[in-house]
PDB file of C-alpha atoms in Angstrom:
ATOM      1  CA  UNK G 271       4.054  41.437 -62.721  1.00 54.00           C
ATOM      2  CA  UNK G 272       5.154  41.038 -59.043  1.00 58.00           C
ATOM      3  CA  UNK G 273       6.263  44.426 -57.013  1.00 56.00           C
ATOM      4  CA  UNK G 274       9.916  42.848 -57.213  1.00 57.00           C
ATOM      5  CA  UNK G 275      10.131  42.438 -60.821  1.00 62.00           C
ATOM      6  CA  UNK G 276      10.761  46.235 -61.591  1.00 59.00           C
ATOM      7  CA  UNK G 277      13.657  46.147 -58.660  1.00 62.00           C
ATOM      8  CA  UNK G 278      15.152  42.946 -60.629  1.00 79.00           C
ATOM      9  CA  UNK G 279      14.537  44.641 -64.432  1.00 82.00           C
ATOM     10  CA  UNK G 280      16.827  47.719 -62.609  1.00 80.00           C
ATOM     11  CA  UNK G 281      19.398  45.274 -60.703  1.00 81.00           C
ATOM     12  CA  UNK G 282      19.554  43.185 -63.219  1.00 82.00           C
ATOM     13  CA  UNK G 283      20.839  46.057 -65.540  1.00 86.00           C
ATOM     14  CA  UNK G 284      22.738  48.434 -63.329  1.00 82.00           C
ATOM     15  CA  UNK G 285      25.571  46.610 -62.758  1.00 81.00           C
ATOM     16  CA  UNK G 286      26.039  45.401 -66.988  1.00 82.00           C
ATOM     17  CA  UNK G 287      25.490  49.263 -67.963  1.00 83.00           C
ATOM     18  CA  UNK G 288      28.344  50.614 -65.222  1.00 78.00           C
ATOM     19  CA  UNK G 289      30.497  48.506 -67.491  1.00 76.00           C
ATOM     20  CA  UNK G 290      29.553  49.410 -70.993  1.00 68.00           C
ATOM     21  CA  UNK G 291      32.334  50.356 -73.578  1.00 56.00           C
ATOM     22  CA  UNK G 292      30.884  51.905 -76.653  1.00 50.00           C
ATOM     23  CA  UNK G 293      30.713  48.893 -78.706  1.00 51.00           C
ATOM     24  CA  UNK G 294      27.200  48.827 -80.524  1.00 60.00           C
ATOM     25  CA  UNK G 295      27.257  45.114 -80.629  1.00 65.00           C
ATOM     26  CA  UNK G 296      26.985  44.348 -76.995  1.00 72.00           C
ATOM     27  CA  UNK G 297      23.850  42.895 -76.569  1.00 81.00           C
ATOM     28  CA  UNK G 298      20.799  45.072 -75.043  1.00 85.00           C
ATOM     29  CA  UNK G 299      19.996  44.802 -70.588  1.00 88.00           C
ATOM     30  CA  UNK G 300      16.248  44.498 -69.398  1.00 86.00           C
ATOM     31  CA  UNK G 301      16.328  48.161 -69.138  1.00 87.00           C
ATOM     32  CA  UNK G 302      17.009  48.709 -72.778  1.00 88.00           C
ATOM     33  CA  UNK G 303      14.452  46.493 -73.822  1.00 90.00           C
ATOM     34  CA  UNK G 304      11.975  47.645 -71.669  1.00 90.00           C
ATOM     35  CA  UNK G 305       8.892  50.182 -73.476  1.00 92.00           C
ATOM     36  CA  UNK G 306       6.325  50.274 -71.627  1.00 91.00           C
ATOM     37  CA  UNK G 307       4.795  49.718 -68.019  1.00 91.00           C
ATOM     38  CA  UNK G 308       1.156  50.588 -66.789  1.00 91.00           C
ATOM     39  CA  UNK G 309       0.362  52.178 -63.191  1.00 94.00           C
ATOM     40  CA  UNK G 310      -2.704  52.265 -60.916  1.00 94.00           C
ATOM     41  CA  UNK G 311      -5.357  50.268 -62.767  1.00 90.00           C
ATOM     42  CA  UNK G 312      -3.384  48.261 -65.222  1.00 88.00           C
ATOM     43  CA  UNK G 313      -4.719  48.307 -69.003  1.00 79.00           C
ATOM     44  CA  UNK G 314      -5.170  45.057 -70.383  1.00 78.00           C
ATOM     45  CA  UNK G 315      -3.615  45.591 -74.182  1.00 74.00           C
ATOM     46  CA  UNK G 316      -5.862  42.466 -75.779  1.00 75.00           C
ATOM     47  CA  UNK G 317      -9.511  42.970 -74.023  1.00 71.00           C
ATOM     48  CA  UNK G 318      -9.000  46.534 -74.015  1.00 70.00           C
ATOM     49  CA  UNK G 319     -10.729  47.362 -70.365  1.00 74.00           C
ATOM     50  CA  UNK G 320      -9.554  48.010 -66.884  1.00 79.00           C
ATOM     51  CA  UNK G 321     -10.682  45.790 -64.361  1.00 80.00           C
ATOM     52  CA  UNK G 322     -11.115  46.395 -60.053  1.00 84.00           C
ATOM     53  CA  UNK G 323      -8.932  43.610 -59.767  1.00 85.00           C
ATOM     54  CA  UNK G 324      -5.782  44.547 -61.940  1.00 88.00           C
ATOM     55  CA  UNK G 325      -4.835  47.058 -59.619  1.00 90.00           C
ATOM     56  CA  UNK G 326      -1.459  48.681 -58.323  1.00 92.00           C
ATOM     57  CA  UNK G 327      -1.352  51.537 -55.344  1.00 93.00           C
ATOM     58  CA  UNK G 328      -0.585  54.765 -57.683  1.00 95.00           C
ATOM     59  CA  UNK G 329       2.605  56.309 -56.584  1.00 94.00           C
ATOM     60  CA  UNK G 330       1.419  59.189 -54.360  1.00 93.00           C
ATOM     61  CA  UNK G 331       3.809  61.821 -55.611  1.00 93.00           C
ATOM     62  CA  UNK G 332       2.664  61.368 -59.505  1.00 96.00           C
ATOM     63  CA  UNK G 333      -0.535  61.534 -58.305  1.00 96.00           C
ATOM     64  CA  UNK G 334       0.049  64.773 -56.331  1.00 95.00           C
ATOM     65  CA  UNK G 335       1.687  66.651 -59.375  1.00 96.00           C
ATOM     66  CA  UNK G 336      -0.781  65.483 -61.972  1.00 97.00           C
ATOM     67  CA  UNK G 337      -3.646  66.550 -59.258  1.00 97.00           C
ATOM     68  CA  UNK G 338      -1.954  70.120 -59.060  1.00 97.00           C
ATOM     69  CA  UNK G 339      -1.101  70.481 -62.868  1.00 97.00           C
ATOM     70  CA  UNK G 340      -4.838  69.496 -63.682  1.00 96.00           C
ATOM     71  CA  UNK G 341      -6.282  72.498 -60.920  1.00 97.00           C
ATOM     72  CA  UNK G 342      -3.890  74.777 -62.210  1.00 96.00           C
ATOM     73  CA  UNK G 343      -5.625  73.875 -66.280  1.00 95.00           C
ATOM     74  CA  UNK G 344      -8.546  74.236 -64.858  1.00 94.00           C
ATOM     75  CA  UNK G 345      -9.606  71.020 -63.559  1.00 94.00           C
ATOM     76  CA  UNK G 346     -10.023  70.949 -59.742  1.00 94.00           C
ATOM     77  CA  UNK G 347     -10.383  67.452 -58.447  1.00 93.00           C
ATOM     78  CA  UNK G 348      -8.932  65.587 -60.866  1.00 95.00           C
ATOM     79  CA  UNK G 349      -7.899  61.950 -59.255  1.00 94.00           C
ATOM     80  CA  UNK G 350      -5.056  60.109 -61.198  1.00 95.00           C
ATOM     81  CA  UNK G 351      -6.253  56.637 -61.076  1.00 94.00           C
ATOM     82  CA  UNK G 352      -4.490  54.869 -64.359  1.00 93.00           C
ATOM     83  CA  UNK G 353      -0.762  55.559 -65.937  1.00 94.00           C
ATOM     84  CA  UNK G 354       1.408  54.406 -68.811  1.00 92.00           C
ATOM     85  CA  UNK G 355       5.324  55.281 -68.956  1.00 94.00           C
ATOM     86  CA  UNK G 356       6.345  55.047 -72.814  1.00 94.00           C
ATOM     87  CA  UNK G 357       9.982  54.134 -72.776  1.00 95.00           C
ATOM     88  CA  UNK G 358      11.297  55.579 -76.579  1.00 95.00           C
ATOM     89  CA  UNK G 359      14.744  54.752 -77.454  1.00 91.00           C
ATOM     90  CA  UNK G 360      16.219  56.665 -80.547  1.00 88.00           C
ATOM     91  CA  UNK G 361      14.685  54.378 -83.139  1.00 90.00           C
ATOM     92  CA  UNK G 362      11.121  54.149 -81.419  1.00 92.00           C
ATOM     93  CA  UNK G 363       7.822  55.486 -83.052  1.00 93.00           C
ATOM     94  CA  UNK G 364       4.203  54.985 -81.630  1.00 90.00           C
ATOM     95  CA  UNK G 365       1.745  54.601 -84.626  1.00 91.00           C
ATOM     96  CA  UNK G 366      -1.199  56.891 -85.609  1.00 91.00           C
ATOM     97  CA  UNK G 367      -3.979  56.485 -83.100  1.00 86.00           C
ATOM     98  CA  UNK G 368      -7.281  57.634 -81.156  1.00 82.00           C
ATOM     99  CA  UNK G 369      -8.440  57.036 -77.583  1.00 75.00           C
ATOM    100  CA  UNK G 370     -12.034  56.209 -77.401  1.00 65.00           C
ATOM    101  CA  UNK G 371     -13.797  55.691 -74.414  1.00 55.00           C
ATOM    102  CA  UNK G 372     -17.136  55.229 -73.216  1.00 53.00           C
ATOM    103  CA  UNK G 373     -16.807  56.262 -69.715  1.00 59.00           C
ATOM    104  CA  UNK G 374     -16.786  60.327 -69.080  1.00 64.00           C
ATOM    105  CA  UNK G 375     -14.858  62.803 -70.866  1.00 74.00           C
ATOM    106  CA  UNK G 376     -15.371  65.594 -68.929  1.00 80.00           C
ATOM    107  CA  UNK G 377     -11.010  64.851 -67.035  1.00 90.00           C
ATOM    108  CA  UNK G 378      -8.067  65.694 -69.077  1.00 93.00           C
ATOM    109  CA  UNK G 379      -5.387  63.127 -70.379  1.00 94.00           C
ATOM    110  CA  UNK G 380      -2.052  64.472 -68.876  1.00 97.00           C
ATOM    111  CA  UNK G 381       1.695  63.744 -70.783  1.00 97.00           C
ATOM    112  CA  UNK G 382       4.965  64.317 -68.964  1.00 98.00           C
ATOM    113  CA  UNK G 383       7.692  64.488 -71.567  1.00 96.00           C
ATOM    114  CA  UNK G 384      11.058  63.311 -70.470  1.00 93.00           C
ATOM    115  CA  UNK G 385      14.595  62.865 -72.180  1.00 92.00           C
ATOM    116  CA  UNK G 386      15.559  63.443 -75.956  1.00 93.00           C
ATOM    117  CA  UNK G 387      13.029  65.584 -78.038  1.00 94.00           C
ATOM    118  CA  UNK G 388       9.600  63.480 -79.624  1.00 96.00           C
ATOM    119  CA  UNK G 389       7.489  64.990 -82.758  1.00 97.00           C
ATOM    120  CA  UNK G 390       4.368  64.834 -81.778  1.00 97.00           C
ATOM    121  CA  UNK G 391       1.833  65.088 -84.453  1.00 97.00           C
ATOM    122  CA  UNK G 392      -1.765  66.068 -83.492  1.00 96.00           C
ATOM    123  CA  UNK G 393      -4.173  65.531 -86.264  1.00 95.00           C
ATOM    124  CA  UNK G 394      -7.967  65.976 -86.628  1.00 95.00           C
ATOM    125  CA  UNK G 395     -11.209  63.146 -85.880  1.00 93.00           C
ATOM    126  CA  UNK G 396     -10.347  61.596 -88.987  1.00 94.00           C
ATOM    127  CA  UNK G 397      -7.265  59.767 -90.132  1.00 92.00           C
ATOM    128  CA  UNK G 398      -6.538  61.606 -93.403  1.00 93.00           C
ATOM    129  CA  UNK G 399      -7.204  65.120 -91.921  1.00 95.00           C
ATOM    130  CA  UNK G 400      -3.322  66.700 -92.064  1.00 95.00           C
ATOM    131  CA  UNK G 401      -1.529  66.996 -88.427  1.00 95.00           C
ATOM    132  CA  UNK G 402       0.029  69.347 -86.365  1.00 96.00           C
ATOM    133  CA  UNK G 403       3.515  68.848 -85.578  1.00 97.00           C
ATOM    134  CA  UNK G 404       5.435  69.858 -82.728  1.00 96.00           C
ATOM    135  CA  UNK G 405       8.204  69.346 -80.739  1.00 96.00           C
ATOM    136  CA  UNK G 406       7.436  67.572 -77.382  1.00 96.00           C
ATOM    137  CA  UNK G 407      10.883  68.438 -75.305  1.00 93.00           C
ATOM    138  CA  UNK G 408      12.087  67.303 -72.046  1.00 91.00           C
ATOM    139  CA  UNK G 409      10.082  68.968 -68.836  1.00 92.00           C
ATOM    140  CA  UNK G 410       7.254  69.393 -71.433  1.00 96.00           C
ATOM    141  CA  UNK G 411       3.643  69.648 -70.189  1.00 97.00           C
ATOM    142  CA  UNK G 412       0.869  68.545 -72.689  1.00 97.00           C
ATOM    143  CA  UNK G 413      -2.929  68.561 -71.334  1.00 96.00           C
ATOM    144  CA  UNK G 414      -5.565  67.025 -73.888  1.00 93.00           C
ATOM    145  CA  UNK G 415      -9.136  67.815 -72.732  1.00 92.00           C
ATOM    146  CA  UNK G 416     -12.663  68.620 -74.249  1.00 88.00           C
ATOM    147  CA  UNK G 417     -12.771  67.804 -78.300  1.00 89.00           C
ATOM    148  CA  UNK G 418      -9.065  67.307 -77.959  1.00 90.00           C
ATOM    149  CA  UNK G 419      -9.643  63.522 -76.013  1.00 87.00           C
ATOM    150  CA  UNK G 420     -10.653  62.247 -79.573  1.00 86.00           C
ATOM    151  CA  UNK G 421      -8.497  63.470 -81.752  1.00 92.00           C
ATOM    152  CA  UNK G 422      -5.688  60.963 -83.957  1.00 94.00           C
ATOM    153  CA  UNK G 423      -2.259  61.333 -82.975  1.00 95.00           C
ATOM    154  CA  UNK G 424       1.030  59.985 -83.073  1.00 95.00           C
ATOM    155  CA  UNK G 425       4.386  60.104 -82.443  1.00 96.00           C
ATOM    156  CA  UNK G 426       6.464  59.288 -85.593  1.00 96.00           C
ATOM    157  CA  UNK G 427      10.075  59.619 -84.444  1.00 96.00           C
ATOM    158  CA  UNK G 428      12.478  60.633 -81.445  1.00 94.00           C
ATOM    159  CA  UNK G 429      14.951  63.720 -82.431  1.00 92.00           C
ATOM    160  CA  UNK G 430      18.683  62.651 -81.672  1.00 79.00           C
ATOM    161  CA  UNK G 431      20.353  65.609 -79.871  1.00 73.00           C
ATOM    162  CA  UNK G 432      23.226  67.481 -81.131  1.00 69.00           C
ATOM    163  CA  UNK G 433      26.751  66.167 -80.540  1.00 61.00           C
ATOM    164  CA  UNK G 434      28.037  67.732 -77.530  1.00 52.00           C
ATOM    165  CA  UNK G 435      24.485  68.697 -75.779  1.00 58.00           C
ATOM    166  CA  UNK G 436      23.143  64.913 -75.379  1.00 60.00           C
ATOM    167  CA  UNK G 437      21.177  65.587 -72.362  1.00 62.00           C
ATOM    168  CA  UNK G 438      18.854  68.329 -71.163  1.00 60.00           C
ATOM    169  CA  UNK G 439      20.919  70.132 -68.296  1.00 61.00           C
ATOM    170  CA  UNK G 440      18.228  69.819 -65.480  1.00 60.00           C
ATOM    171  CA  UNK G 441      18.501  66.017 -66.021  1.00 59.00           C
ATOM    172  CA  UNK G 442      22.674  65.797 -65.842  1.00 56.00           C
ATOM    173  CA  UNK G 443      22.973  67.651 -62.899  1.00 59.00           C
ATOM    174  CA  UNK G 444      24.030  65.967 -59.761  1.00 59.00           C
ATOM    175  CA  UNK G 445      21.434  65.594 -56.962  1.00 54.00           C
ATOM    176  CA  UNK G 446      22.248  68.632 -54.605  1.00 58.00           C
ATOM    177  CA  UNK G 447      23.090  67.729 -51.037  1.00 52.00           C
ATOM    178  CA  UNK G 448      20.253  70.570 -49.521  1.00 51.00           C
ATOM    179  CA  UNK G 449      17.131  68.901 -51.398  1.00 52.00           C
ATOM    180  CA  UNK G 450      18.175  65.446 -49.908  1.00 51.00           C
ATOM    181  CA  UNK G 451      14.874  65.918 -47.521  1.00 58.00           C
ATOM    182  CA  UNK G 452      12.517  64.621 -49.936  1.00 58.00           C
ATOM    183  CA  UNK G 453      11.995  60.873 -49.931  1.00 60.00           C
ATOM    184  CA  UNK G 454      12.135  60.161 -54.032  1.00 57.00           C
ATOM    185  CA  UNK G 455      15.582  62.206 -54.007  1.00 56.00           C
ATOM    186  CA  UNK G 456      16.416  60.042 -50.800  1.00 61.00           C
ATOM    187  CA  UNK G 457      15.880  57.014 -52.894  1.00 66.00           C
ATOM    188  CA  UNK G 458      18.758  57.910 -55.513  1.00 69.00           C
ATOM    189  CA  UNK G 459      22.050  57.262 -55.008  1.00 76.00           C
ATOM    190  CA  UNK G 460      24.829  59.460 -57.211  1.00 79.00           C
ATOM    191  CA  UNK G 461      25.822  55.871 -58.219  1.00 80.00           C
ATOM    192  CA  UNK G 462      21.874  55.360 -59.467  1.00 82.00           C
ATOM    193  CA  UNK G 463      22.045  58.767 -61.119  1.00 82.00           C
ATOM    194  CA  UNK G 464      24.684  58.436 -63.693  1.00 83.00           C
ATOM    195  CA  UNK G 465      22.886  55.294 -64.598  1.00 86.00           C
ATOM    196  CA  UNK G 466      19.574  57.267 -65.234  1.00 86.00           C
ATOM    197  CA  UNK G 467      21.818  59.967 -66.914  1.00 84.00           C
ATOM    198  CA  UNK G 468      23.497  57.175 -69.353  1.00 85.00           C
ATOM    199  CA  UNK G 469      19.870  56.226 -70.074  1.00 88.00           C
ATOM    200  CA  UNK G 470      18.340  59.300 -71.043  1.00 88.00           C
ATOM    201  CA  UNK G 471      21.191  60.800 -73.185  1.00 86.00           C
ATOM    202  CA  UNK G 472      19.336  58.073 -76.066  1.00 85.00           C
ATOM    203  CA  UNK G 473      15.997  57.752 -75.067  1.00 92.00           C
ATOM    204  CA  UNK G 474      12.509  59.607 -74.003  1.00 95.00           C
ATOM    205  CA  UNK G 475      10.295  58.349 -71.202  1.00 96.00           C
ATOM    206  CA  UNK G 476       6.948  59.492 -71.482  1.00 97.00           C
ATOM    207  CA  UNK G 477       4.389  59.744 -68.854  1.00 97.00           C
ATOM    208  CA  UNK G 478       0.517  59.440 -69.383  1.00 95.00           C
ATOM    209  CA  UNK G 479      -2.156  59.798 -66.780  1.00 96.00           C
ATOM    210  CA  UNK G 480      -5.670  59.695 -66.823  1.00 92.00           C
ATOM    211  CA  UNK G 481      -8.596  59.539 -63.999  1.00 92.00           C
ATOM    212  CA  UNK G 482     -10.968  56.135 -65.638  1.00 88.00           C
ATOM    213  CA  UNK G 483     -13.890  56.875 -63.610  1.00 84.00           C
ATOM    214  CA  UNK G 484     -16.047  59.852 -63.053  1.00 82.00           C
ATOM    215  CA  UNK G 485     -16.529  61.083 -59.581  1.00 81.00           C
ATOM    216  CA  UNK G 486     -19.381  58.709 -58.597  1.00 81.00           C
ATOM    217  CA  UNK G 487     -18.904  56.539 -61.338  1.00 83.00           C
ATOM    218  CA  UNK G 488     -18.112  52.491 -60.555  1.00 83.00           C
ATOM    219  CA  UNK G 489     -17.275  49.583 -62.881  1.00 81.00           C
ATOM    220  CA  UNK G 490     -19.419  48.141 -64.805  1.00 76.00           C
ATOM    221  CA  UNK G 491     -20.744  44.802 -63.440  1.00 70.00           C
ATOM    222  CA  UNK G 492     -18.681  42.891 -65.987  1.00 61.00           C
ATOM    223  CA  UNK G 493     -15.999  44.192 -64.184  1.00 51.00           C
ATOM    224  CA  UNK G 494     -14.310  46.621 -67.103  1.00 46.00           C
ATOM    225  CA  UNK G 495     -14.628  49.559 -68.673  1.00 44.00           C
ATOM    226  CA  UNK G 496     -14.311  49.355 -72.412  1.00 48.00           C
ATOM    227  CA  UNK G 497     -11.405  52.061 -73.109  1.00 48.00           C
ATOM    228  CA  UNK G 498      -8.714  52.338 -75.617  1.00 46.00           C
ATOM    229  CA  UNK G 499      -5.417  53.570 -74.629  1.00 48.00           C
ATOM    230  CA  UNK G 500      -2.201  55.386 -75.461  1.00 49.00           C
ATOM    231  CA  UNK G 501      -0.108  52.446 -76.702  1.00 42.00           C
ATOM    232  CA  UNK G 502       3.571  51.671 -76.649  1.00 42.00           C
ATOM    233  CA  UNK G 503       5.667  51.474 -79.471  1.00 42.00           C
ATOM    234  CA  UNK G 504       6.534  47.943 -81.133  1.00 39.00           C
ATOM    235  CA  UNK G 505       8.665  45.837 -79.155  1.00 39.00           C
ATOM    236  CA  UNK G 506       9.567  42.669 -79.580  1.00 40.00           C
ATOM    237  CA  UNK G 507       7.109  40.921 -77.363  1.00 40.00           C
ATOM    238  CA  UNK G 508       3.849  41.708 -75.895  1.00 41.00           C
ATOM    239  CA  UNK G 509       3.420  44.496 -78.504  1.00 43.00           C
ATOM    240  CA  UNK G 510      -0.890  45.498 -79.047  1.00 45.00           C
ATOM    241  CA  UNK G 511      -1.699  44.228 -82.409  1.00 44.00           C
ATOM    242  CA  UNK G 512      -3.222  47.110 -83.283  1.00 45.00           C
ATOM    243  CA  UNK G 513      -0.774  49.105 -83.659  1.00 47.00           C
ATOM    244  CA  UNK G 514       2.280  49.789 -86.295  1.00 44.00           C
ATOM    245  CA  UNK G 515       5.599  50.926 -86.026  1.00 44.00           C
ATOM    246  CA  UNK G 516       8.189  51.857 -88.973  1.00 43.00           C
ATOM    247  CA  UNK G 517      11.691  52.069 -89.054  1.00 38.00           C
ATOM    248  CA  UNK G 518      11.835  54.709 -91.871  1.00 38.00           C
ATOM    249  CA  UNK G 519      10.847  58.068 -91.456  1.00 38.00           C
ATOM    250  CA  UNK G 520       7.372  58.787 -91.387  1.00 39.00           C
ATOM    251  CA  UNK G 521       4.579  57.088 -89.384  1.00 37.00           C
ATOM    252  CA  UNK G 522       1.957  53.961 -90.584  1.00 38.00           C
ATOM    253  CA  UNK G 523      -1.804  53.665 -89.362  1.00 34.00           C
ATOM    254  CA  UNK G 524      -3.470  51.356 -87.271  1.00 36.00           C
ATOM    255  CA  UNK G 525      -4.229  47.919 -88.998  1.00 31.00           C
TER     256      UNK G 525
END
């Protein structure tokens, strides 16, 4: 994907969401569709590796917080090299899975939890031992490291909010004139804003971010490092065939 293809998927659906009624029949913008997109080195969902040469610039400020939110769990050093944004809507589900990876375990997986409330259930190293479930809410921090990297876990369904209280309040306030110093909050306009809002009143964007090499650590010559991956849920194209999603309650293991 081209740098100007994310600009076009948000143009392209900006101006068709300003003039949504609330007809469920109108058909769906880019931005609806969209579930997931990868940052930094870019996962490759059918070999399963990165590679040198599928490679974005990782935005500096994600890398910043997850560098700061790693020291502060413990991990000093910790260099966000790879990312994966999860785009839920309210009937989206990401199928019972593990990441395996024979590179080094020793750096934390981080999730940023954005939006309308996830379950998250965290089970054990096997498939039938019984999860955990919890609540993954917006602003929510989770940090899987040590025995925790290889654990099954899945996210069976996105919790609808209650009528009346459809978005978190930090995330429907307007941008405040005094923080408009910061570049990112530069890069909003109010007009941008209530589009995001609109958005996130029905979905959950999740956030993933992992270093892929050790410190000192290089490719292998071939060029990738075997690794499986936090997938997306099931879209309608370009969905990883190893993974299940169901419409009904509940959740379905890999195939």
């Amino acid at each position: 994907m081209s740098s100007e293809e994310p600009e076009n998927i948000w143009k392209k659906s900006i101006d068709v969401i300003r003039r949504k009624g609330c007809g469920k029949g109108e058909p769906k913008t880019l931005l609806e569709k969209l579930r997931w997109v990868t940052l930094g080195y870019h996962y490759d969902w059918n070999s399963k590796t990165y590679s040198p040469d599928h490679f974005t610039p990782f935005p500096e400020e994600l890398h910043s917080l997850s560098h700061k939110v790693a020291a502060a769990c413990g991990f000093p050093g910790f260099n966000a090299e790879a990312g994966i944004l999860n785009y839920y809507r309210s009937d989206s589900s990401l199928g019972i899975h593990i990441d395996e990876s024979k590179l080094d375990h020793t750096r934390p997986l981080l999730s940023f939890s954005f939006g309308q409330t996830a379950v998250f259930l965290l089970c054990g190293t096997k498939r039938e031992d019984r999860p955990t479930a919890m609540f993954m809410n917006s602003g929510d921090i989770m940090v899987m490291s040590g025995p925790s990297r290889l654990l099954y876990h899945a996210v069976p369904c996105i919790i609808s909010a209650p009528a009346g209280n459809m978005l978190p309040p930090c995330l429907g306030q307007r941008l405040e004139t005094e923080a408009q110093d910061d570049d990112i909050i530069q890069s909003v306009s109010e007009e941008d804003w209530d589009v995001c809002s609109w958005y996130m009143q029905t979905s959950r964007v999740n956030v993933t971010v992992r270093q892929v090499l050790a410190s000192g650590q290089t490719f292998p010559s071939s060029q990738a490092s075997h690794l499986s991956t936090d997938s997306c849920e099931k879209s309608e194209k370009g969905t990883p065939k190893n993974k299940k999603r169901k419409s009904k309650p509940g959740y379905e293991l890999d195939t």
